Coordinates of C-alpha atoms and ligand atoms in Angstrom, one line a residue:
M1096 CA -26.3 93.7 93.1
C1097 CA -28.7 90.8 93.6
G1098 CA -28.6 87.9 91.3
I1099 CA -31.6 86.4 89.6
V1100 CA -31.9 83.1 87.8
G1101 CA -34.7 81.2 86.1
Y1102 CA -34.9 77.8 84.6
I1103 CA -37.3 75.8 82.4
G1104 CA -36.3 72.4 81.1
P1105 CA -35.9 68.7 81.8
K1106 CA -33.1 68.9 84.4
S1107 CA -33.7 69.2 88.2
V1108 CA -34.9 72.8 88.5
E1109 CA -33.7 72.9 92.1
S1110 CA -30.2 71.9 91.2
V1111 CA -29.9 74.2 88.2
L1112 CA -31.1 77.1 90.2
L1113 CA -28.8 76.3 93.1
V1114 CA -25.7 76.1 90.9
G1115 CA -26.8 79.3 89.2
L1116 CA -27.2 81.1 92.5
Q1117 CA -23.8 79.8 93.6
K1118 CA -22.3 81.3 90.5
L1119 CA -24.1 84.6 91.1
E1120 CA -23.4 84.8 94.8
Y1121 CA -20.8 87.5 94.2
R1122 CA -23.8 89.8 93.5
G1123 CA -25.1 89.6 97.0
Y1124 CA -25.3 87.2 99.9
D1125 CA -27.6 88.6 102.5
S1126 CA -30.2 86.0 101.7
A1127 CA -31.3 83.6 99.0
G1128 CA -34.4 81.9 97.9
M1129 CA -36.2 80.1 95.1
A1130 CA -39.7 79.3 93.8
V1131 CA -40.5 76.2 91.8
L1132 CA -43.7 75.4 89.9
G1133 CA -44.6 71.7 90.1
D1134 CA -47.9 69.9 89.9
G1135 CA -49.6 73.3 89.2
E1136 CA -48.5 74.8 92.5
I1137 CA -45.7 77.2 93.5
A1138 CA -43.4 76.2 96.4
T1139 CA -40.8 78.5 97.9
R1140 CA -37.7 78.1 100.1
K1141 CA -35.8 81.1 101.6
A1142 CA -32.8 81.4 103.9
V1143 CA -30.9 84.3 105.4
G1144 CA -27.2 84.4 104.7
K1145 CA -25.1 82.7 102.0
I1146 CA -26.4 80.3 99.4
A1147 CA -25.0 77.4 101.6
E1148 CA -27.9 78.1 104.0
L1149 CA -30.4 77.7 101.3
Q1150 CA -28.7 74.5 100.2
K1151 CA -29.0 73.1 103.7
L1152 CA -32.7 73.9 103.8
L1153 CA -33.2 72.3 100.4
K1154 CA -31.6 69.1 101.6
N1155 CA -34.3 68.7 104.2
Q1156 CA -37.1 70.2 102.0
P1157 CA -36.3 69.5 98.4
M1158 CA -38.3 71.0 95.5
F1159 CA -39.6 69.4 92.4
G1160 CA -40.9 70.8 89.1
T1161 CA -40.0 71.9 85.7
V1162 CA -40.0 75.7 86.0
G1163 CA -38.4 77.9 88.7
I1164 CA -36.8 81.2 89.6
G1165 CA -34.1 82.0 92.2
H1166 CA -32.5 85.0 93.9
S1167 CA -29.4 86.0 95.9
R1168 CA -30.0 89.3 97.7
W1169 CA -28.0 92.3 98.5
A1170 CA -30.3 94.2 100.8
T1171 CA -31.5 97.7 99.8
H1172 CA -35.1 98.0 101.2
G1173 CA -35.4 96.1 104.4
E1174 CA -32.9 94.2 106.5
P1175 CA -31.6 90.7 105.5
S1176 CA -34.4 88.4 106.8
T1177 CA -36.5 85.5 105.6
V1178 CA -39.5 87.7 105.2
N1179 CA -37.6 90.2 103.1
A1180 CA -35.8 87.5 101.0
H1181 CA -37.0 86.9 97.5
P1182 CA -39.0 85.4 95.8
H1183 CA -42.0 87.5 96.8
L1184 CA -45.5 86.2 96.4
N1185 CA -49.1 87.3 96.2
K1186 CA -51.5 86.3 99.0
Q1187 CA -52.5 83.0 97.4
H1188 CA -48.9 82.0 96.5
T1189 CA -49.9 81.7 92.8
I1190 CA -47.4 84.3 91.6
A1191 CA -43.7 84.5 92.5
V1192 CA -41.3 87.4 91.7
V1193 CA -37.5 87.8 91.9
H1194 CA -36.1 91.3 91.3
N1195 CA -32.8 93.0 91.0
G1196 CA -32.9 96.8 91.2
V1197 CA -35.2 99.3 92.8
F1198 CA -38.9 100.2 92.1
E1199 CA -38.7 104.0 92.7
N1200 CA -42.4 104.4 92.9
Y1201 CA -43.0 101.5 95.3
A1202 CA -44.3 103.6 98.2
K1203 CA -47.1 105.1 96.0
L1204 CA -48.0 101.6 94.6
R1205 CA -47.9 100.1 98.0
S1206 CA -50.3 102.5 99.4
E1207 CA -52.6 102.2 96.4
L1208 CA -52.5 98.4 96.7
T1209 CA -53.1 98.5 100.5
D1210 CA -56.2 100.6 99.8
D1211 CA -57.3 97.8 97.4
G1212 CA -57.0 95.3 100.3
Y1213 CA -53.6 93.9 99.6
V1214 CA -51.5 93.0 102.6
F1215 CA -47.8 93.5 102.6
L1216 CA -45.5 91.1 104.6
S1217 CA -42.1 92.5 103.8
E1218 CA -40.4 95.9 103.8
T1219 CA -39.2 95.4 100.3
D1220 CA -40.0 97.5 97.2
T1221 CA -40.3 94.2 95.3
E1222 CA -43.5 93.0 96.9
V1223 CA -45.6 95.5 95.0
A1224 CA -44.9 93.4 91.8
P1225 CA -46.7 90.1 92.7
H1226 CA -49.7 92.1 94.1
L1227 CA -49.9 94.3 91.0
M1228 CA -49.8 91.2 88.7
D1229 CA -52.4 89.5 90.9
K1230 CA -54.6 92.6 90.6
Y1231 CA -54.5 92.5 86.8
L1232 CA -55.1 88.7 86.7
E1233 CA -58.1 89.2 89.0
E1234 CA -59.4 91.9 86.6
G1235 CA -59.5 89.1 83.9
F1236 CA -56.3 89.8 81.9
S1237 CA -54.3 87.0 80.5
P1238 CA -50.9 86.3 82.3
E1239 CA -49.1 88.0 79.4
E1240 CA -51.2 91.1 79.5
A1241 CA -51.2 91.2 83.3
F1242 CA -47.4 91.1 83.3
A1243 CA -47.2 93.8 80.6
R1244 CA -49.6 96.0 82.6
M1245 CA -47.6 95.5 85.8
L1246 CA -44.4 96.6 84.0
R1247 CA -46.1 99.8 82.8
R1248 CA -46.8 100.7 86.4
L1249 CA -43.2 100.1 87.6
D1250 CA -40.7 103.0 87.7
G1251 CA -37.0 102.8 88.3
Q1252 CA -34.5 100.2 87.2
Y1253 CA -34.9 96.5 87.4
A1254 CA -34.4 93.0 86.1
L1255 CA -37.3 90.7 86.9
A1256 CA -38.3 87.1 86.6
V1257 CA -41.8 85.9 87.4
I1258 CA -43.7 82.6 87.5
A1259 CA -47.4 82.2 87.8
E1260 CA -49.7 79.2 88.3
K1261 CA -51.9 80.5 85.5
A1262 CA -48.9 80.4 83.1
N1263 CA -47.8 76.9 83.9
Q1264 CA -44.9 76.5 81.5
K1265 CA -43.6 80.1 81.3
I1266 CA -41.1 82.4 83.0
F1267 CA -41.8 86.1 82.4
F1268 CA -38.9 88.4 82.4
A1269 CA -38.1 92.1 81.9
R1270 CA -35.0 94.3 81.8
K1271 CA -34.9 98.0 82.5
G1272 CA -31.5 99.2 83.8
S1273 CA -30.3 96.0 85.5
P1274 CA -28.7 93.3 83.4
L1275 CA -30.5 90.2 82.3
I1276 CA -29.5 87.4 79.9
V1277 CA -31.7 84.7 78.3
A1278 CA -29.6 81.6 77.5
R1279 CA -30.4 78.2 75.9
G1280 CA -29.0 74.7 76.2
K1281 CA -30.5 71.5 75.0
S1282 CA -34.3 71.9 75.1
E1283 CA -33.9 74.2 78.1
Y1284 CA -33.7 77.9 78.9
L1285 CA -32.0 79.8 81.6
L1286 CA -32.4 83.4 82.7
S1287 CA -29.6 85.1 84.6
S1288 CA -28.2 88.4 85.7
D1289 CA -24.8 87.4 84.4
I1290 CA -23.0 84.8 82.3
P1291 CA -21.4 82.6 85.1
A1292 CA -24.7 81.0 86.0
V1293 CA -25.5 79.9 82.4
V1294 CA -22.0 78.7 81.4
P1295 CA -22.4 75.1 82.7
I1296 CA -25.3 74.2 80.5
C1297 CA -25.9 76.8 77.8
E1298 CA -24.3 77.4 74.4
D1299 CA -25.6 80.7 73.4
A1300 CA -27.4 83.7 74.9
I1301 CA -29.4 86.9 74.3
Y1302 CA -28.2 90.0 76.1
L1303 CA -31.5 91.8 76.6
E1304 CA -31.7 95.5 75.8
N1305 CA -33.2 98.0 78.1
G1306 CA -36.9 98.0 78.0
E1307 CA -37.2 94.5 76.6
W1308 CA -39.5 92.0 78.2
G1309 CA -41.2 88.7 77.3
Y1310 CA -41.3 85.1 78.3
V1311 CA -39.6 81.7 77.8
S1312 CA -41.5 78.5 77.5
P1313 CA -40.5 75.0 76.2
E1314 CA -41.4 76.3 72.7
G1315 CA -38.9 79.1 72.8
V1316 CA -38.3 82.8 73.7
T1317 CA -40.7 85.6 72.9
I1318 CA -39.3 89.1 73.3
F1319 CA -41.0 92.5 73.0
N1320 CA -39.5 96.0 73.1
A1321 CA -40.7 98.8 75.3
A1322 CA -43.3 99.8 72.7
G1323 CA -44.7 96.3 72.7
D1324 CA -43.4 95.2 69.3
I1325 CA -42.0 91.7 68.8
V1326 CA -38.2 91.7 68.7
T1327 CA -36.2 89.0 66.8
P1328 CA -33.9 87.3 69.3
K1329 CA -30.2 87.9 68.7
W1330 CA -28.4 84.8 69.9
E1331 CA -24.7 85.1 70.6
P1332 CA -22.4 82.2 71.3
I1333 CA -21.1 82.0 74.9
T1334 CA -17.3 82.2 74.8
V1335 CA -16.7 82.0 78.5
S1336 CA -15.6 78.5 79.7
I1337 CA -16.4 76.7 83.0
E1338 CA -12.7 77.1 84.1
D1339 CA -13.1 80.9 83.7
V1340 CA -15.8 81.0 86.3
D1341 CA -14.6 78.3 88.7
K1342 CA -12.1 78.7 91.4
G1343 CA -10.3 75.4 90.4
E1344 CA -7.5 74.4 92.8
F1345 CA -7.5 77.8 94.6
E1346 CA -9.1 78.4 97.9
Y1347 CA -10.8 81.6 96.8
L1348 CA -11.6 83.1 93.4
M1349 CA -9.7 86.3 94.4
L1350 CA -6.5 84.2 94.7
K1351 CA -7.1 82.5 91.4
E1352 CA -7.7 85.9 89.8
I1353 CA -4.5 87.3 91.3
Y1354 CA -2.5 84.4 89.8
E1355 CA -4.2 84.8 86.4
Q1356 CA -2.6 88.2 85.9
P1357 CA 0.5 87.1 84.0
D1358 CA -1.7 85.2 81.5
V1359 CA -4.0 88.2 81.2
F1360 CA -1.1 90.4 80.3
E1361 CA 0.1 87.9 77.7
R1362 CA -3.3 87.9 76.2
I1363 CA -3.5 91.7 76.1
F1364 CA -0.1 92.0 74.5
K1365 CA -0.8 89.3 71.9
E1366 CA -3.9 91.2 70.8
R1367 CA -2.6 94.7 71.1
L1368 CA 1.1 94.7 70.2
D1369 CA 3.1 93.8 67.1
E1370 CA 6.9 94.3 66.7
T1371 CA 6.6 98.1 66.7
F1372 CA 3.1 99.4 67.2
I1373 CA 0.0 99.2 69.3
H1374 CA -3.5 98.2 68.1
F1375 CA -7.0 98.7 69.4
P1376 CA -9.1 96.8 66.7
E1377 CA -12.3 97.3 68.7
L1378 CA -11.9 101.1 69.1
K1379 CA -14.4 102.9 66.9
F1380 CA -12.8 106.3 67.2
G1381 CA -10.5 107.1 64.3
K1382 CA -6.9 108.4 64.6
E1383 CA -7.9 111.9 63.4
Y1384 CA -10.5 112.3 66.1
L1385 CA -8.2 111.0 68.8
A1386 CA -5.5 113.4 67.7
R1387 CA -7.9 116.3 68.1
V1388 CA -9.1 115.5 71.7
G1389 CA -8.2 118.5 73.9
R1390 CA -9.4 117.3 77.3
I1391 CA -10.1 114.0 78.9
L1392 CA -12.5 113.5 81.9
I1393 CA -12.1 110.2 83.5
Q1394 CA -15.0 109.1 85.8
A1395 CA -15.2 105.8 87.6
C1396 CA -15.7 104.2 91.0
G1397 CA -13.5 102.4 93.5
T1398 CA -10.7 100.4 92.1
S1399 CA -11.5 101.5 88.6
L1400 CA -11.0 105.1 89.6
N1401 CA -7.7 104.2 91.2
A1402 CA -6.7 102.8 87.8
G1403 CA -8.0 105.9 86.1
M1404 CA -5.8 108.1 88.3
I1405 CA -2.7 106.2 87.1
G1406 CA -4.2 106.5 83.5
R1407 CA -4.4 110.2 84.0
I1408 CA -0.6 110.4 84.5
Y1409 CA 0.0 108.3 81.5
I1410 CA -2.3 110.3 79.3
E1411 CA -0.9 113.6 80.4
Q1412 CA 2.7 112.3 80.0
F1413 CA 2.5 110.3 76.8
S1414 CA -0.5 111.8 74.9
R1415 CA -0.1 115.4 76.3
I1416 CA -3.8 115.8 76.8
S1417 CA -5.1 117.6 79.9
T1418 CA -6.9 115.0 82.0
E1419 CA -9.1 115.1 85.1
T1420 CA -10.3 112.2 87.3
D1421 CA -13.3 112.1 89.6
Y1422 CA -15.7 109.8 91.3
S1423 CA -18.6 109.2 89.0
S1424 CA -21.0 109.9 91.8
E1425 CA -19.4 113.4 92.3
W1426 CA -18.7 114.2 88.6
R1427 CA -22.3 113.9 87.4
Y1428 CA -23.6 116.1 90.2
R1429 CA -21.1 119.0 89.8
N1430 CA -22.4 120.2 86.5
P1431 CA -19.1 119.5 84.7
L1432 CA -17.9 122.0 82.2
T1433 CA -18.1 120.8 78.6
S1434 CA -16.3 121.7 75.4
G1435 CA -16.4 120.3 71.9
D1436 CA -13.0 118.7 72.2
S1437 CA -13.7 117.0 75.6
L1438 CA -13.8 113.2 75.8
V1439 CA -15.4 111.4 78.7
V1440 CA -13.7 108.2 79.7
G1441 CA -15.6 105.6 81.8
I1442 CA -13.7 102.8 83.4
S1443 CA -15.5 99.7 84.7
Q1444 CA -14.9 96.0 85.2
S1445 CA -18.6 95.1 85.2
G1446 CA -19.9 97.8 82.9
E1447 CA -23.0 97.9 85.1
T1448 CA -22.0 100.2 88.0
A1449 CA -24.9 102.6 88.4
D1450 CA -22.8 105.6 89.3
T1451 CA -20.5 105.2 86.3
L1452 CA -23.4 104.5 84.0
A1453 CA -25.1 107.7 85.2
G1454 CA -21.9 109.6 84.5
I1455 CA -21.9 108.3 81.0
R1456 CA -25.5 109.3 80.5
E1457 CA -24.7 112.8 82.0
A1458 CA -21.9 113.1 79.5
K1459 CA -24.1 112.2 76.6
A1460 CA -26.8 114.6 77.8
K1461 CA -24.1 117.2 77.5
F1462 CA -23.2 116.1 73.9
M1463 CA -19.8 114.8 74.9
R1464 CA -18.4 111.7 73.4
V1465 CA -17.8 108.7 75.6
L1466 CA -15.1 106.1 75.5
S1467 CA -15.3 103.2 78.0
F1468 CA -12.7 100.8 79.2
L1469 CA -14.7 97.7 80.0
N1470 CA -14.2 94.1 81.0
N1471 CA -17.7 93.1 80.2
V1472 CA -18.2 94.1 76.6
N1473 CA -21.8 92.9 76.6
S1474 CA -22.7 95.3 79.4
T1475 CA -25.0 98.3 79.6
M1476 CA -22.1 100.7 79.5
A1477 CA -20.8 98.9 76.3
R1478 CA -24.1 99.6 74.7
E1479 CA -24.4 103.2 75.8
S1480 CA -20.8 104.3 75.1
D1481 CA -19.7 105.7 71.7
A1482 CA -16.6 103.5 71.7
L1483 CA -15.0 101.0 74.0
I1484 CA -11.7 99.3 74.8
N1485 CA -11.9 95.7 75.9
L1486 CA -9.9 95.2 79.1
M1487 CA -9.5 91.5 78.2
A1488 CA -9.0 90.4 81.9
G1489 CA -11.5 87.5 81.5
P1490 CA -14.5 87.1 83.9
E1491 CA -13.6 88.6 87.3
I1492 CA -15.9 87.2 90.0
G1493 CA -14.1 87.9 93.3
V1494 CA -15.7 90.9 94.8
A1495 CA -12.2 92.5 95.3
S1496 CA -11.0 93.6 91.9
T1497 CA -7.5 92.4 91.1
K1498 CA -6.8 91.3 87.5
A1499 CA -9.3 93.9 86.1
F1500 CA -7.3 96.6 87.9
T1501 CA -4.0 95.7 86.4
A1502 CA -5.7 95.2 83.0
Q1503 CA -7.2 98.7 83.3
V1504 CA -3.8 100.2 84.1
A1505 CA -2.1 98.3 81.2
N1506 CA -4.8 99.3 78.7
L1507 CA -4.6 102.9 79.8
L1508 CA -0.9 102.9 79.4
L1509 CA -1.1 101.4 75.9
F1510 CA -3.9 103.8 75.0
S1511 CA -1.8 106.8 76.1
L1512 CA 1.1 105.6 74.1
Y1513 CA -1.1 104.9 71.1
V1514 CA -2.6 108.5 71.1
G1515 CA 0.9 110.0 71.8
S1516 CA 2.2 108.1 68.8
I1517 CA -0.7 109.2 66.5
K1518 CA 0.2 112.8 67.5
W1519 CA 3.9 112.1 66.8
L1520 CA 4.8 113.0 70.3
I1521 CA 6.7 109.8 71.2
P1522 CA 9.9 108.9 69.4
S1523 CA 9.7 105.3 68.2
E1524 CA 12.8 104.3 70.2
E1525 CA 11.1 105.6 73.4
R1526 CA 7.9 103.7 72.6
A1527 CA 9.9 100.6 71.7
K1528 CA 11.7 100.8 75.1
I1529 CA 8.6 101.0 77.1
L1530 CA 6.9 98.2 75.1
S1531 CA 9.8 95.9 75.5
E1532 CA 9.8 96.4 79.3
L1533 CA 6.0 95.9 79.3
R1534 CA 6.5 92.6 77.6
M1535 CA 8.5 91.5 80.5
V1536 CA 5.7 92.2 83.0
P1537 CA 4.1 88.7 82.9
D1538 CA 7.4 87.0 83.9
M1539 CA 8.1 89.7 86.5
M1540 CA 4.6 89.1 88.0
R1541 CA 5.3 85.3 88.1
K1542 CA 8.5 86.0 90.0
I1543 CA 6.5 88.1 92.5
L1544 CA 3.9 85.4 92.9
K1545 CA 6.5 82.8 93.6
N1546 CA 7.6 84.9 96.5
H1547 CA 4.2 84.9 98.2
D1548 CA 5.6 83.4 101.4
S1549 CA 7.3 86.6 102.4
I1550 CA 3.9 88.4 102.1
K1551 CA 2.4 85.8 104.5
K1552 CA 4.9 86.9 107.2
I1553 CA 3.8 90.5 106.8
A1554 CA 0.1 89.5 106.9
A1555 CA 0.7 87.6 110.2
F1556 CA 2.1 90.8 111.6
L1557 CA -0.7 93.0 110.2
K1558 CA -3.6 90.8 111.3
D1559 CA -3.9 92.2 114.8
K1560 CA -3.7 95.9 113.7
N1561 CA -6.7 98.2 113.6
D1562 CA -5.3 100.8 111.3
T1563 CA -2.8 100.9 108.4
I1564 CA -1.4 103.8 106.3
F1565 CA -0.4 103.4 102.7
L1566 CA 1.9 106.0 101.1
G1567 CA 3.0 106.5 97.5
R1568 CA 3.8 109.3 95.1
T1569 CA 3.1 110.1 91.4
Y1570 CA 2.4 106.7 89.7
N1571 CA 2.1 105.0 93.0
Y1572 CA -0.1 107.4 94.9
P1573 CA -3.1 105.6 93.3
S1574 CA -1.3 102.3 94.1
A1575 CA -1.4 103.4 97.8
L1576 CA -5.2 104.1 97.5
E1577 CA -5.7 100.8 95.9
G1578 CA -3.6 98.9 98.5
A1579 CA -5.6 100.5 101.2
L1580 CA -8.9 99.8 99.5
K1581 CA -8.0 96.1 99.0
L1582 CA -7.0 95.7 102.7
K1583 CA -10.1 97.3 104.2
E1584 CA -12.5 95.7 101.8
I1585 CA -11.6 92.1 102.6
S1586 CA -9.8 92.1 106.0
Y1587 CA -11.9 94.9 107.6
I1588 CA -8.8 96.6 108.9
H1589 CA -9.1 100.4 108.6
A1590 CA -6.7 101.5 105.9
S1591 CA -6.1 104.8 104.2
G1592 CA -3.9 105.7 101.3
Y1593 CA -2.2 109.1 101.0
A1594 CA 0.1 110.9 98.6
G1595 CA 3.5 110.9 100.3
G1596 CA 3.9 114.6 100.1
E1597 CA 0.6 115.1 102.0
F1598 CA 1.6 112.8 104.9
K1599 CA 3.1 115.6 107.0
H1600 CA 0.1 117.8 106.4
G1601 CA -2.1 115.8 108.7
P1602 CA -2.1 112.0 108.4
L1603 CA 1.3 111.8 110.2
A1604 CA -0.7 112.5 113.4
L1605 CA -2.1 109.0 113.1
V1606 CA 1.2 107.2 113.3
S1607 CA 2.1 105.2 116.4
E1608 CA 3.7 101.9 117.2
N1609 CA 0.3 100.3 116.5
V1610 CA -0.3 102.0 113.2
P1611 CA 2.0 100.5 110.5
V1612 CA 2.9 102.4 107.4
V1613 CA 3.2 100.8 104.0
I1614 CA 5.8 102.7 102.0
I1615 CA 5.7 102.2 98.2
A1616 CA 9.1 103.2 97.0
P1617 CA 10.3 101.5 93.8
K1618 CA 13.4 102.8 92.1
G1619 CA 12.8 106.1 90.3
E1620 CA 12.5 109.8 90.6
I1621 CA 10.4 109.8 93.8
R1622 CA 12.3 107.1 95.7
T1623 CA 14.3 109.5 97.9
K1624 CA 11.1 111.5 98.7
M1625 CA 9.6 108.2 99.9
I1626 CA 12.6 107.6 102.1
S1627 CA 11.8 111.0 103.8
N1628 CA 8.3 109.6 104.4
L1629 CA 9.7 106.5 105.9
K1630 CA 11.9 108.5 108.3
E1631 CA 9.0 110.6 109.3
A1632 CA 7.0 107.5 110.2
Q1633 CA 9.9 105.8 111.8
A1634 CA 10.5 108.8 114.1
R1635 CA 7.0 108.3 115.5
K1636 CA 7.6 104.6 116.1
G1637 CA 5.6 103.5 113.1
K1638 CA 6.5 100.0 111.9
I1639 CA 7.6 100.1 108.3
I1640 CA 6.4 97.8 105.5
S1641 CA 8.1 98.7 102.3
I1642 CA 7.6 97.7 98.7
I1643 CA 10.9 98.3 96.9
T1644 CA 13.0 97.4 93.9
E1645 CA 15.2 94.3 94.2
G1646 CA 18.4 95.0 96.0
D1647 CA 17.5 98.3 97.5
E1648 CA 19.6 97.7 100.6
E1649 CA 19.2 101.3 102.0
I1650 CA 15.4 100.9 102.4
K1651 CA 15.6 97.3 103.4
K1652 CA 17.8 98.3 106.4
E1653 CA 15.2 100.8 107.5
S1654 CA 12.2 98.6 107.2
D1655 CA 10.6 96.2 109.6
F1656 CA 9.3 94.2 106.6
Y1657 CA 9.9 94.6 103.0
F1658 CA 8.9 93.1 99.7
E1659 CA 11.0 93.3 96.6
I1660 CA 9.7 93.8 93.0
P1661 CA 11.9 93.3 89.9
E1662 CA 13.6 96.4 88.5
C1663 CA 11.5 98.3 86.0
D1664 CA 10.7 101.7 84.6
E1665 CA 8.9 103.8 87.1
S1666 CA 5.9 104.2 84.8
I1667 CA 5.4 100.4 84.8
S1668 CA 5.9 100.0 88.5
P1669 CA 2.2 100.3 89.5
L1670 CA 1.6 97.0 87.6
L1671 CA 4.1 95.2 89.7
V1672 CA 3.4 97.0 93.0
A1673 CA -0.3 95.9 92.7
V1674 CA 0.5 92.2 93.1
P1675 CA 2.1 92.3 96.5
L1676 CA -0.5 94.7 97.7
Q1677 CA -3.3 92.3 96.6
L1678 CA -1.5 89.4 98.2
L1679 CA -1.0 91.4 101.4
A1680 CA -4.8 92.1 101.6
Y1681 CA -5.6 88.5 100.7
Y1682 CA -3.3 86.8 103.3
T1683 CA -4.2 89.3 106.0
A1684 CA -7.9 88.5 105.4
I1685 CA -7.1 84.8 105.6
E1686 CA -5.2 85.3 108.8
R1687 CA -8.3 87.0 110.3
G1688 CA -10.6 84.3 109.1
C1689 CA -12.5 86.4 106.7
D1690 CA -14.5 85.1 103.8
V1691 CA -12.4 86.7 101.0
D1692 CA -14.8 86.3 98.1
R1693 CA -17.8 87.4 100.1
P1694 CA -16.7 90.5 102.1
R1695 CA -19.4 91.7 104.4
N1696 CA -21.9 94.4 103.2
L1697 CA -20.4 94.4 99.7
A1698 CA -21.4 93.0 96.3
K1699 CA -19.4 92.7 93.0
A1700 CA -21.5 94.9 90.7
V1701 CA -22.9 97.9 92.4
T1702 CA -26.1 98.6 90.3
V1703 CA -27.7 101.0 92.7
E1704 CA -26.8 104.7 93.2
Ligands
AGP3190 C1 -12.9 96.8 94.1 O1 -12.2 95.9 94.8 C2 -14.3 97.0 94.5 N1 -15.0 95.9 94.6 C3 -15.0 98.2 93.9 O2 -14.4 99.4 94.4 C4 -15.2 98.3 92.4 O3 -14.0 98.6 91.8 C5 -16.2 99.4 92.1 O4 -17.4 99.1 92.6 C6 -16.3 99.7 90.6 O5 -16.8 98.6 89.9 P1 -16.7 98.5 88.3 O6 -15.3 98.5 88.0 O7 -17.4 97.2 88.0 O8 -17.4 99.7 87.8

């Protein structure tokens, strides 16, 4: 939530910051702004709305200089407006600050600074920072000392970048809770909330640890830890390529990421599978420990929790370990019961989600071990977990999670088979059968993607509806939740997912000819039960959209629309079902003229609780 960038170097600061902000736009798009230090003075430009608005402004009012900072905002304190947009400044416009996170003690600081004569223009918590720094500079401290003193006064979680006229060739930075990267190119440095902004011009990067702060200048990077001791920078090569973070020939990043799924699966299988067995080279937990785990508590948010709910079924079925799932934001507040053999599993694409991170911290405070399934293995969760499993989905930038979801489900399935095998619970023939079906998933997904035109027809029907119901059972109950989440998130059509068996216990009352029902009914044990749900909806004039196994003539006949997936084992079906549900949400949003990659009110990484 909120993206920050900073640049010092020979290129056009305005252009580098603008490209950086475009790459970080997924983090927030309520407003954008930048401050550039040129000829000893700070100039700022701010615009409400997407980065394109700021770009228009810059066309008429360009900026020149060698040092600058920029921000894309997801509003927390104060509505989206120019006055609330970052950068925030002191009265003389000699200090500019961009901030991601929340200063929890801002009200107290604001009143103290107001008593000192400082005038606040915005409703933001951020504005206390430039005034505080100003105060310490006025008291005669050097810019470095003023910045350090300011940090000591700020509570909460944040990533910050600051420029000041008195520190002509420096950008100050600090990280406490929110991510921040320092990256270097050729005689130039970039600060950024995430990797996509630095990929175009940088070769290596430092992933700052919590509590670290410092400054970049043309001479290099200086980093201190929270105690004020100098830290030796740990440069790591950037392995992400420009193609990974660019939408290429696709209209939207979400569509590109949907189409990347077969390749993601091939990558996962290449890394994890050999002829007969499953491997997790990055997993720090030994086989003996995993065989002794007696209970698993999965906590995650949104799509990641939906994946976790499928994972729960896998783990109970294949690893025979009692498993619970919960929203992170609920789990941590319900004083969860702990036992020595409990393992807490966090699942997150970004590895920065505040609720999931708080859940991990709660687990650790209760002396439980934590294993996280993460797509960003340089994230805060990666650092704070005892062990991790790399989802290997590649950078996911579209706000609506797609390839990370299927990668989560696949890795959870492989993990459950791995633990089950360690415990000698799965006969090798059964494991071999599931693995050989899994290897066919990429081609099955390609086949589904080729058939996208039939989804477009369903989307054209759905576009005028206000409500939609998604139903599934067992493995595909979470698929129903995920299908509904995708649709509401990007098309703004109200959608709810239910377990098929629960339909008649209340949600059935919603069905009418204007409320279509998506029935997820691939071949398997629960197919006939799903037919009962279909009949129940049909009897109330509900239009039926079904997701079925190829050649299921019986359900086809009963459906107003249907989409066929290739035949597969029921346990693997969520991986295939996910693709038409993602496409359905995507094309419906397109039909309704929605900005798919920038859904209203949302941001990719939710770093506030
Ligand atoms: C999914 O489409 C959503 N954008 C959202 O529910 C997301 O999955 C959730 O915020 C969790 O994010 P994470 O996986 O990065 O922790």
